[in-house]
Coordinates of C-alpha atoms in Angstrom, one line a residue:
Chain A
X1 CA 0.0 0.0 0.0
X2 CA 1.1 3.6 -0.4
X3 CA 2.1 5.1 2.9
X4 CA -0.4 7.8 4.2
X5 CA -1.0 10.2 7.0
X6 CA -4.0 12.1 8.2
X7 CA -4.6 14.6 11.2
X8 CA -7.0 13.7 14.3
X9 CA -8.7 15.8 16.2
X10 CA -6.7 17.4 19.2
X11 CA -7.4 20.8 20.9
X12 CA -4.0 21.7 21.8
X13 CA -1.4 19.9 19.8
X14 CA -1.1 17.9 16.5
X15 CA -2.2 14.1 16.4
X16 CA -1.2 12.3 13.4
X17 CA -2.3 8.8 12.0
X18 CA 0.1 6.9 9.9
X19 CA -0.6 4.1 7.7
X20 CA 2.1 1.9 5.6
X21 CA 2.4 -1.6 4.2
X22 CA 5.7 -1.9 6.2
X23 CA 7.4 -0.9 9.3
X24 CA 10.2 0.8 7.1
X25 CA 7.7 2.8 5.1
X26 CA 5.9 3.7 8.2
X27 CA 8.9 5.2 9.8
X28 CA 9.8 7.1 6.3
X29 CA 6.3 8.4 6.1
X30 CA 6.8 10.0 9.8
X31 CA 10.0 11.5 8.5
X32 CA 8.0 12.7 5.5
X33 CA 5.4 14.2 7.6
X34 CA 7.7 16.0 10.1
X35 CA 9.5 17.6 7.1
X36 CA 6.5 18.5 5.0
X37 CA 5.3 20.4 8.4
X38 CA 8.3 22.4 8.4
X39 CA 7.8 24.2 5.4
X40 CA 8.0 24.2 1.5
X41 CA 11.7 23.4 0.2
X42 CA 13.3 25.3 -2.8
X43 CA 12.9 24.1 -6.2
X44 CA 15.0 22.6 -7.9
X45 CA 15.8 20.7 -4.5
X46 CA 19.2 21.4 -2.8
X47 CA 19.7 18.2 -0.5
X48 CA 22.6 18.1 1.7
X49 CA 24.8 15.1 2.4
X50 CA 23.5 11.8 3.6
X51 CA 23.6 11.6 7.5
X52 CA 23.8 8.4 9.4
X53 CA 21.3 7.9 12.2
X54 CA 21.5 5.0 14.8
X55 CA 18.7 4.9 17.5
X56 CA 17.6 2.2 20.2
X57 CA 14.6 2.0 22.4
X58 CA 12.8 -0.3 24.9
X59 CA 10.1 -0.9 22.0
X60 CA 9.2 -0.3 18.6
X61 CA 6.6 2.5 19.6
X62 CA 9.1 4.3 21.7
X63 CA 11.5 4.0 18.7
X64 CA 9.0 5.8 16.4
X65 CA 8.6 8.7 19.0
X66 CA 12.3 9.0 19.3
X67 CA 12.7 8.9 15.5
X68 CA 10.5 11.8 15.4
X69 CA 12.3 13.7 18.0
X70 CA 15.8 12.8 16.2
X71 CA 14.5 14.5 12.8
X72 CA 13.1 17.6 14.8
X73 CA 16.1 18.3 16.6
X74 CA 18.3 17.8 13.6
X75 CA 16.4 19.8 11.7
X76 CA 16.2 22.8 14.3
X77 CA 20.0 22.8 14.4
X78 CA 20.7 22.4 10.7
X79 CA 17.8 24.4 9.6
X80 CA 16.8 21.6 7.1
X81 CA 13.8 19.4 6.6
X82 CA 14.7 15.7 6.5
X83 CA 12.2 14.1 4.4
X84 CA 14.7 11.8 2.7
X85 CA 15.3 8.5 4.2
X86 CA 17.4 5.5 2.7
X87 CA 18.8 2.6 4.1
X88 CA 16.2 2.2 6.6
X89 CA 16.5 -1.1 8.7
X90 CA 14.5 -1.6 12.1
X91 CA 15.3 -4.6 14.1
X92 CA 12.7 -5.2 16.7
X93 CA 11.2 -8.3 18.8
X94 CA 7.5 -8.1 19.4
X95 CA 7.0 -6.0 22.8
X96 CA 10.8 -6.1 23.3
X97 CA 14.0 -3.6 22.3
X98 CA 14.0 -2.3 19.1
X99 CA 17.0 -0.7 16.8
X100 CA 16.8 1.5 14.0
X101 CA 19.8 2.5 11.3
X102 CA 19.1 4.9 8.6
X103 CA 20.7 7.5 6.5
X104 CA 18.7 11.0 6.3
X105 CA 19.2 13.9 4.1
X106 CA 17.8 17.4 4.7
X107 CA 16.8 20.3 2.6
X108 CA 16.9 24.0 3.1
X109 CA 13.3 25.1 3.9
X110 CA 12.5 28.1 1.9
X111 CA 9.8 29.4 4.5
X112 CA 9.3 27.9 8.0
X113 CA 5.7 27.0 8.7
X114 CA 5.6 24.4 11.4
X115 CA 6.3 25.2 15.1
X116 CA 6.6 21.6 16.0
X117 CA 8.6 21.2 19.2
X118 CA 8.7 17.6 19.9
X119 CA 7.0 14.1 19.6
X120 CA 5.4 13.0 22.9
X121 CA 4.7 9.4 24.2
X122 CA 1.2 10.3 25.0
X123 CA -1.2 8.1 23.3
X124 CA 1.7 7.0 21.1
X125 CA 0.4 3.7 19.4
X126 CA 1.8 1.2 17.0
X127 CA -0.1 -1.9 15.6
X128 CA -0.1 -4.3 12.7
X129 CA -3.6 -5.5 11.4
X130 CA -2.3 -6.3 7.9
X131 CA -0.7 -3.2 7.6
X132 CA 0.9 -0.8 10.0
X133 CA -0.9 1.8 11.7
X134 CA 0.4 4.2 14.1
X135 CA -0.7 7.5 16.1
X136 CA 1.9 10.4 17.3
X137 CA 1.0 13.2 19.0
X138 CA 3.4 16.2 18.1
X139 CA 3.7 19.4 20.4
X140 CA 3.3 22.4 18.3
Chain B
X1 CA -15.5 12.1 31.6
X2 CA -19.1 12.7 32.4
X3 CA -20.3 16.0 34.3
X4 CA -22.2 13.7 36.8
X5 CA -18.8 12.2 38.2
X6 CA -18.0 15.5 39.6
X7 CA -18.9 16.9 42.8
X8 CA -19.9 20.8 43.3
X9 CA -17.4 21.8 46.4
X10 CA -18.3 25.4 46.8
X11 CA -18.8 28.2 44.3
X12 CA -16.9 27.5 41.1
X13 CA -15.2 24.3 42.4
X14 CA -16.1 20.8 41.0
X15 CA -14.1 17.8 42.3
X16 CA -13.5 14.1 41.2
X17 CA -12.9 12.3 44.3
X18 CA -9.9 9.8 44.5
X19 CA -12.4 6.9 44.7
X20 CA -13.6 7.8 41.3
X21 CA -10.7 5.5 39.7
X22 CA -7.9 3.2 40.7
X23 CA -4.6 4.8 41.4
X24 CA -5.8 8.5 42.1
X25 CA -4.0 9.4 45.5
X26 CA -5.7 12.8 45.7
X27 CA -8.7 14.5 44.5
X28 CA -8.8 16.5 41.2
X29 CA -10.4 20.0 41.6
X30 CA -11.1 22.2 38.6
X31 CA -12.4 25.7 38.9
X32 CA -15.0 26.8 36.5
X33 CA -18.4 27.9 36.0
X34 CA -20.9 25.4 34.3
X35 CA -20.0 26.9 30.7
X36 CA -16.3 26.6 31.1
X37 CA -16.8 23.0 32.8
X38 CA -18.7 21.9 29.9
X39 CA -15.8 23.0 27.4
X40 CA -13.3 21.2 29.8
X41 CA -15.3 17.9 29.7
X42 CA -15.5 18.1 25.8
X43 CA -11.7 17.1 25.7
X44 CA -9.5 14.6 27.8
X45 CA -8.4 17.3 30.3
X46 CA -10.2 16.0 33.2
X47 CA -9.1 12.7 32.6
X48 CA -5.6 13.9 32.2
X49 CA -6.0 15.8 35.6
X50 CA -7.1 12.6 37.3
X51 CA -4.0 11.1 35.8
X52 CA -1.8 13.6 37.5
X53 CA -3.4 12.7 40.7
X54 CA -1.9 9.0 40.7
X55 CA 1.9 10.7 40.8
X56 CA 3.7 9.3 43.8
X57 CA 4.1 12.2 46.4
X58 CA 1.5 14.4 45.3
X59 CA -0.2 16.1 48.0
X60 CA -3.8 17.4 49.0
X61 CA -5.3 18.0 45.7
X62 CA -4.5 18.5 42.0
X63 CA -5.8 21.7 40.5
X64 CA -7.3 22.6 37.0
X65 CA -7.5 26.3 36.1
X66 CA -10.5 27.5 34.4
X67 CA -8.8 27.7 31.0
X68 CA -7.7 24.1 31.1
X69 CA -7.8 22.1 28.0
X70 CA -6.4 18.8 27.0
X71 CA -2.3 18.6 26.4
X72 CA -0.6 15.6 26.8
X73 CA 0.6 13.9 30.3
X74 CA -0.5 16.9 32.4
X75 CA -3.5 19.0 30.9
X76 CA -2.8 22.7 30.0
X77 CA -3.8 24.5 33.2
X78 CA -2.8 21.9 35.4
X79 CA -1.1 22.4 38.8
X80 CA 0.0 19.8 40.9
X81 CA 2.6 19.6 44.2
X82 CA 4.7 16.8 45.3
X83 CA 6.3 16.4 48.9
X84 CA 10.0 16.8 48.9
X85 CA 12.3 15.2 49.1
X86 CA 10.9 12.2 47.5
X87 CA 7.6 13.1 45.9
X88 CA 8.4 13.0 42.0
X89 CA 9.3 15.5 39.5
X90 CA 7.9 15.1 36.1
X91 CA 9.4 16.9 32.9
X92 CA 6.1 16.4 31.5
X93 CA 4.4 18.5 34.1
X94 CA 6.4 21.4 33.1
X95 CA 6.0 20.8 29.4
X96 CA 8.5 21.0 26.6
X97 CA 8.5 25.0 26.4
X98 CA 10.0 25.4 29.8
X99 CA 9.3 28.8 31.2
X100 CA 7.0 29.7 28.6
X101 CA 5.7 33.0 30.1
X102 CA 4.7 36.6 29.8
X103 CA 6.3 40.0 30.5
X104 CA 4.4 43.0 30.5
X105 CA 6.1 46.4 29.6
X106 CA 4.7 49.7 30.4
X107 CA 5.4 52.8 28.2
X108 CA 5.2 56.2 29.4
X109 CA 2.7 57.2 26.5
X110 CA -1.1 57.1 26.0
X111 CA -2.7 56.1 22.9
X112 CA -3.2 59.7 22.0
X113 CA 0.5 60.3 22.4
X114 CA 1.3 57.2 20.2
X115 CA -0.9 58.7 17.4
X116 CA 0.0 57.8 14.1
X117 CA 3.3 56.3 15.1
X118 CA 1.7 52.9 15.9
X119 CA 2.2 51.3 12.7
X120 CA 6.0 52.6 12.4
X121 CA 6.3 51.2 16.0
X122 CA 5.0 48.0 15.4
X123 CA 6.9 47.5 11.9
X124 CA 10.2 48.4 13.6
X125 CA 9.3 46.0 16.5
X126 CA 8.6 43.2 13.8
X127 CA 11.9 44.1 12.1
X128 CA 14.1 43.7 15.2
X129 CA 12.4 41.0 17.0
X130 CA 13.0 37.5 15.0
X131 CA 9.8 35.5 14.8
X132 CA 8.7 32.2 13.5
X133 CA 9.9 28.8 13.2
X134 CA 13.4 28.7 11.8
X135 CA 14.0 32.4 12.7
X136 CA 16.8 32.6 15.6
X137 CA 18.2 35.7 17.2
X138 CA 20.6 38.2 16.3
X139 CA 23.2 36.6 18.4
X140 CA 24.9 33.1 18.1
X141 CA 26.1 32.5 21.5
X142 CA 29.7 31.0 22.4
X143 CA 29.8 27.9 24.9
X144 CA 30.9 30.4 27.6
X145 CA 28.3 32.9 26.8
X146 CA 25.6 30.3 26.6
X147 CA 26.7 28.8 30.0
X148 CA 26.7 32.2 31.6
X149 CA 22.9 32.6 30.4
X150 CA 22.1 29.3 31.7
X151 CA 23.4 29.5 34.9
X152 CA 22.4 33.3 35.4
X153 CA 19.3 33.9 33.5
X154 CA 18.2 37.6 32.8
X155 CA 20.4 38.7 35.8
X156 CA 23.4 37.7 33.9
X157 CA 22.2 39.1 30.5
X158 CA 21.6 42.4 32.3
X159 CA 25.0 42.5 34.4
X160 CA 27.1 40.7 32.1
X161 CA 25.9 42.3 28.7
X162 CA 24.0 45.4 29.6
X163 CA 20.9 44.4 27.9
X164 CA 18.6 46.0 30.5
X165 CA 18.4 47.9 34.1
X166 CA 18.2 46.3 37.4
X167 CA 14.5 47.4 38.1
X168 CA 14.0 44.7 35.3
X169 CA 15.4 41.9 37.2
X170 CA 13.6 43.2 40.5
X171 CA 10.2 42.9 38.8
X172 CA 10.8 39.2 37.3
X173 CA 9.7 36.2 39.1
X174 CA 12.6 34.7 40.9
X175 CA 14.7 37.8 39.7
X176 CA 14.8 35.9 36.2
X177 CA 17.3 33.2 37.7
X178 CA 16.5 29.7 39.3
X179 CA 19.3 28.6 41.5
X180 CA 20.9 25.3 41.3
X181 CA 21.1 25.5 37.2
X182 CA 23.9 23.3 36.0
X183 CA 24.9 23.8 32.2
X184 CA 26.6 20.4 32.4
X185 CA 23.1 18.7 33.0
X186 CA 21.8 20.2 29.5
X187 CA 22.7 18.2 26.4
X188 CA 24.9 19.3 23.5
X189 CA 21.8 19.0 21.2
X190 CA 19.8 21.3 23.5
X191 CA 22.5 23.8 23.6
X192 CA 23.0 23.8 19.9
X193 CA 19.2 24.1 19.4
X194 CA 19.1 27.3 21.4
X195 CA 22.4 28.8 20.9
X196 CA 21.3 31.2 18.1
X197 CA 17.6 31.7 19.4
X198 CA 17.9 34.1 22.3
X199 CA 15.9 37.4 21.7
X200 CA 13.7 35.7 19.2
X201 CA 9.6 35.0 20.0
X202 CA 9.5 31.3 17.9
X203 CA 6.1 30.2 16.6
X204 CA 2.9 28.8 17.8
X205 CA 0.8 31.0 19.8
X206 CA 3.9 33.2 20.9
X207 CA 3.6 37.0 20.3
X208 CA 4.6 40.4 21.2
X209 CA 1.7 42.6 21.3
X210 CA 1.5 46.5 21.8
X211 CA -1.8 47.2 23.8
X212 CA -3.6 50.0 25.5
X213 CA -5.0 50.2 28.9
X214 CA -8.7 49.9 28.2
X215 CA -10.4 49.7 31.5
X216 CA -9.1 50.2 34.9
X217 CA -11.3 48.2 37.7
X218 CA -8.7 48.6 40.6
X219 CA -7.1 52.2 40.1
X220 CA -5.3 51.8 43.4
X221 CA -3.6 48.4 42.6
X222 CA -3.2 49.4 38.8
X223 CA -1.2 52.4 40.3
X224 CA 1.0 50.3 42.3
X225 CA 1.7 48.4 39.2
X226 CA 2.4 51.5 37.1
X227 CA -0.6 51.4 34.9
X228 CA -3.2 54.0 34.2
X229 CA -6.1 54.3 31.7
X230 CA -5.3 54.9 28.1
X231 CA -1.6 54.0 28.7
X232 CA 0.3 52.0 26.2
X233 CA 1.8 48.4 27.1
X234 CA 3.9 45.8 25.4
X235 CA 3.3 42.3 26.0
X236 CA 5.9 39.6 25.4
X237 CA 4.9 35.8 25.2
X238 CA 7.7 33.5 24.6
X239 CA 9.7 30.8 26.3
X240 CA 12.8 28.9 26.1
X241 CA 12.7 27.9 22.4
X242 CA 14.3 24.8 21.1
X243 CA 16.6 24.7 24.1
X244 CA 13.9 24.0 26.3
X245 CA 12.3 21.4 24.2
X246 CA 15.1 19.3 24.0
X247 CA 15.7 19.5 27.7
X248 CA 12.2 17.9 28.1
X249 CA 12.8 15.6 25.5
X250 CA 16.1 14.4 27.0
X251 CA 14.6 13.8 30.5
X252 CA 11.3 12.4 29.4
X253 CA 13.1 9.8 27.5
X254 CA 15.5 9.1 30.6
X255 CA 13.0 9.1 33.1
X256 CA 10.6 6.9 31.0
X257 CA 13.5 4.3 30.9
X258 CA 13.7 4.4 34.8
X259 CA 10.3 4.1 36.0
X260 CA 10.7 0.4 36.7
X261 CA 13.7 1.0 38.5
X262 CA 11.8 3.3 41.2
X263 CA 8.5 1.0 41.0
X264 CA 6.5 3.7 39.4
X265 CA 3.5 2.7 37.4
X266 CA 1.7 5.6 35.2
X267 CA -1.6 5.7 33.1
X268 CA 0.5 8.0 30.8
X269 CA 4.1 7.7 29.7
X270 CA 4.1 11.2 29.0
X271 CA 3.9 11.9 32.9
X272 CA 7.2 9.9 33.3
X273 CA 9.1 11.0 36.3
X274 CA 11.6 10.2 39.1
X275 CA 11.8 11.1 42.8
X276 CA 13.2 14.7 42.9
X277 CA 16.0 13.3 45.3
X278 CA 17.0 10.8 42.8
X279 CA 20.0 11.3 40.5
X280 CA 17.5 11.7 37.6
X281 CA 15.3 14.1 39.4
X282 CA 18.2 16.3 40.7
X283 CA 19.6 16.3 37.2
X284 CA 16.3 17.3 35.6
X285 CA 15.6 20.2 38.0
X286 CA 19.2 21.4 37.4
X287 CA 18.7 21.3 33.6
X288 CA 15.2 22.6 34.0
X289 CA 16.7 25.6 35.7
X290 CA 18.9 26.1 33.0
X291 CA 16.1 26.2 30.4
X292 CA 14.0 28.5 32.9
X293 CA 16.9 31.0 33.3
X294 CA 17.4 30.8 29.2
X295 CA 13.5 31.7 28.8
X296 CA 13.8 34.8 31.1
X297 CA 17.0 36.0 29.3
X298 CA 15.0 35.5 26.0
X299 CA 12.2 37.7 27.2
X300 CA 14.9 40.2 28.7
X301 CA 16.7 40.4 25.4
X302 CA 13.4 41.0 23.6
X303 CA 12.2 43.5 26.1
X304 CA 15.5 45.5 25.7
X305 CA 14.9 45.6 22.1
X306 CA 11.2 47.1 22.5
X307 CA 12.9 49.5 24.9
X308 CA 15.5 50.6 22.2
X309 CA 12.7 50.7 19.5
X310 CA 10.6 52.7 21.8
X311 CA 13.5 55.2 22.3
X312 CA 14.2 55.4 18.6
X313 CA 10.9 55.3 17.2
X314 CA 8.8 57.1 20.0
X315 CA 11.4 59.4 21.6
X316 CA 10.7 58.4 25.0
X317 CA 13.5 58.0 27.8
X318 CA 14.5 54.4 27.9
X319 CA 14.3 54.0 31.8
X320 CA 10.8 55.0 31.4
X321 CA 9.8 51.9 29.8
X322 CA 9.5 49.8 32.8
X323 CA 8.8 46.0 33.2
X324 CA 5.5 45.6 35.1
X325 CA 6.2 41.9 35.8
X326 CA 7.6 38.5 34.3
X327 CA 6.0 35.4 35.2
X328 CA 6.5 31.8 34.1
X329 CA 3.7 29.6 33.2
X330 CA 5.4 26.2 32.4
X331 CA 7.6 25.5 35.6
X332 CA 8.2 23.4 38.2
X333 CA 9.3 25.3 41.5
X334 CA 10.5 24.4 44.9
X335 CA 8.4 26.3 47.3
X336 CA 7.6 26.3 51.1
X337 CA 3.8 26.1 51.6
X338 CA 2.9 26.1 55.2
X339 CA 5.3 23.8 56.8
X340 CA 5.8 21.7 53.8
X341 CA 8.6 22.0 51.1
X342 CA 7.0 21.2 47.9
X343 CA 7.7 20.7 44.2
X344 CA 5.0 22.8 42.5
X345 CA 4.5 21.9 39.0
X346 CA 2.6 24.6 37.0
X347 CA 1.7 23.4 33.3
X348 CA -0.1 26.1 31.6
X349 CA -0.7 28.0 35.0
X350 CA 1.2 30.9 36.5
X351 CA 2.0 31.7 40.1
X352 CA -0.5 34.2 41.7
X353 CA 1.0 34.9 45.0
X354 CA -1.2 37.2 47.4
X355 CA -0.2 40.1 49.5
X356 CA 2.8 39.7 52.1
X357 CA 4.5 36.9 50.2
X358 CA 7.9 37.1 50.8
X359 CA 9.1 36.1 47.3
X360 CA 7.5 39.2 45.9
X361 CA 9.4 42.3 45.0
X362 CA 9.0 45.2 47.6
X363 CA 6.9 47.2 45.3
X364 CA 4.4 44.6 45.2
X365 CA 4.3 43.0 48.6
X366 CA 1.2 45.0 50.1
X367 CA -0.9 44.2 47.2
X368 CA 0.1 40.8 45.6
X369 CA 1.7 39.5 42.6
X370 CA 0.6 40.7 39.2
X371 CA -1.0 37.9 37.0
X372 CA -1.6 38.3 33.2
X373 CA -4.2 36.2 31.4
X374 CA -3.5 37.1 27.5
X375 CA -6.6 36.7 25.4
X376 CA -6.3 36.3 21.8
X377 CA -5.2 38.7 19.0
X378 CA -8.7 40.3 18.6
X379 CA -9.8 40.2 22.2
X380 CA -8.7 41.9 25.5
X381 CA -5.7 40.5 28.0
X382 CA -6.2 41.1 31.6
X383 CA -4.0 42.1 34.5
X384 CA -5.1 40.7 37.9
X385 CA -3.5 40.5 41.1
X386 CA -2.8 37.3 43.2
X387 CA -5.6 36.8 45.8
X388 CA -4.6 35.9 49.5
X389 CA -7.1 33.1 49.2
X390 CA -4.9 31.5 46.2
X391 CA -2.5 29.8 48.6
X392 CA -5.0 27.9 50.2
X393 CA -7.2 27.3 46.9
X394 CA -4.4 26.3 44.1
X395 CA -0.8 26.6 45.7
X396 CA -1.0 30.0 44.8
X397 CA -1.7 29.8 41.2
X398 CA -4.1 31.1 38.6
X399 CA -4.6 30.5 34.8
X400 CA -2.1 31.5 32.0
X401 CA -4.6 32.4 29.3
X402 CA -8.0 32.2 27.6
X403 CA -7.3 28.4 26.8
X404 CA -7.8 27.0 23.3
X405 CA -11.2 25.8 22.4
X406 CA -10.5 24.6 18.7
X407 CA -7.7 22.8 17.2
X408 CA -5.3 24.5 14.8
X409 CA -6.5 22.5 12.2
X410 CA -10.0 23.4 12.7
X411 CA -9.1 27.1 13.1
X412 CA -7.6 27.0 9.5
X413 CA -10.2 25.4 7.9
X414 CA -12.7 28.2 8.9
X415 CA -10.6 31.2 8.3
X416 CA -7.5 32.2 6.1
X417 CA -4.8 34.2 7.3
X418 CA -5.5 37.0 4.8
X419 CA -9.1 37.2 6.0
X420 CA -8.4 37.1 9.5
X421 CA -5.6 40.0 9.0
X422 CA -8.0 42.2 7.2
X423 CA -10.6 41.4 10.0
X424 CA -8.1 42.5 12.7
X425 CA -7.1 45.5 10.7
X426 CA -10.4 46.6 10.3
X427 CA -10.7 46.8 14.2
X428 CA -7.7 49.2 14.1
X429 CA -5.1 46.2 15.0
X430 CA -1.7 46.4 13.1
X431 CA -0.7 42.9 12.4
X432 CA 2.7 41.4 11.4
X433 CA 3.2 37.7 10.7
X434 CA 5.8 35.5 9.0
X435 CA 3.2 33.1 7.6
X436 CA -0.7 33.6 7.0
X437 CA -1.5 30.1 8.1
X438 CA 0.0 30.7 11.7
X439 CA -2.1 33.8 11.8
X440 CA -5.2 31.3 11.3
X441 CA -4.3 29.2 13.6
X442 CA -4.3 31.7 16.4
X443 CA -7.6 33.1 15.3
X444 CA -9.8 34.7 18.2
X445 CA -12.8 32.1 17.8
X446 CA -10.1 29.5 18.5
X447 CA -10.1 30.5 22.2
X448 CA -12.4 30.7 25.1
X449 CA -14.1 33.9 26.0
X450 CA -11.4 35.7 28.2
X451 CA -13.8 38.0 29.9
X452 CA -15.4 34.7 31.3
X453 CA -12.2 33.1 32.3
X454 CA -11.2 36.2 34.2
X455 CA -14.6 36.4 35.8
X456 CA -14.1 32.9 37.1
X457 CA -10.5 33.3 38.2
X458 CA -11.8 36.3 40.5
X459 CA -14.9 34.2 41.5
X460 CA -12.9 31.4 42.5
X461 CA -10.4 33.7 44.7
X462 CA -7.3 32.9 42.7
X463 CA -6.8 36.3 41.5
X464 CA -8.5 39.8 41.2
X465 CA -9.2 41.7 38.2
X466 CA -7.2 45.0 37.9
X467 CA -7.1 46.2 34.3
X468 CA -8.3 45.0 30.7
X469 CA -5.7 45.8 27.9
X470 CA -7.0 45.8 24.4
X471 CA -4.3 44.8 21.6
X472 CA -3.7 47.6 19.0
X473 CA -0.6 45.8 17.3
X474 CA 0.3 42.1 16.8
X475 CA 3.7 40.6 16.2
X476 CA 2.9 36.9 15.8
X477 CA 5.6 34.2 16.0

């Protein structure tokens, strides 16, 4: 399936539902959502170098939130939107520890739009019912 | 949560007893009238306040302010105190924007004095104060400069760099510096996120607003605050920017991983916490103090720019631009209440100490602490004064704003930024905003009625209304 996302109702913050056929596609979709929220990039694109990311967490849901926070923090420091992901590998045992390895690439943002501060553990969910589905609440 | 689960406990107070659900250690009380209560019960805010009542070491009661709405972990507008030394501290109980807060400046001008210079004043402020996501300050701090700010707050900024005057410090909560700040407890990523952001507003609901004192209800107290009818004021709303966001991210994750070690079970992982006396608790408090100090320095730097701009554009003397007060509304403070030493979490809630409190500046000790309730861009903001009863009603706290009633997504669906700009300008409000979408997210209709909120705050004996401020210029983050 094509990875997708939609906004769910939340008065104060930004609640996002993600769907994808594989876990890797789901994580890549979250990267795209966070990057698109940052604002439009230049045309033609001016991507930077690929940067390597490695993360470990106590479970895959935690890893998903930590992944968003990694990209949000990196984005603010480098002033780039990290929507491009390659070589994404996720190792996880059901309900157990999870690890991620990936290369990410940022593009300069022409006009910053999003005030995304962080991803939260509040109501974070990740499940597989055929396809993968996740919910992440972002502080904006 | 349903209305019939709450008990009325006096005027404008409703309580969920600890027997209402497993794990609650104390009651959860919200201050509201029936209209505000109905809005509060529409979301998850009351459930979240009940979750807060499960925190280890929580004492007496957790409180919801009249502007409470759902957040994550703590509700926005939630207040909880834990008994030290072993009660917990929760980074989620402070929030990502550590020491988000407001500072009110009084200018030596009336609206008539300002006259046609309003547009150029707002324009010059917008040119001088960076706003919006991705727009940092004009100063990239070295490691040594940043550590100085983290340890010393706005006090350091005035004394070491000359960005302000001693009176600014005297009229800032905690004199703009929490002791115990340790820059070594702040991650390199957090420092790098904030390094170039000092003196900037940021985005979201942050703003700098030029206002006029539209109504004075308590002339005596207003006079002590240095406010009079028709006077021009400037309200600054911002916090610790990316530095504070990363401190919260770092310590939520750290404590989330240590819950088992302390035998703590929580209904919401975003409430992750550790005993304040534990290594994790002590480290967080030291890092949070750094972020809080950075936020006070940020508002101090912006206030200095406002002062310089007022001198340049309006021809006033710099020392005549005075800080009325600066107060935090996302913070955990170590406070003595009666004979107990407590860690008081205020998440989207402001301190509101009454007359006589030793922590108040000399000028305000006889009347109480200035409390600010900003409305929205198109409505009023209120200046109140802390009520003596707030100590026993809410750990000396009041609400921090009108409170959102509509999501940003829904607000953008109802109005465009351009249309809202025209509407505000038709009301005589000069608007500067980096993005139209950002403007629409903060549309006045997305917030509760600030008049009702302020009235309930007074009726609940948290703070008394002093003066109402009407916006005439908005620089939106």
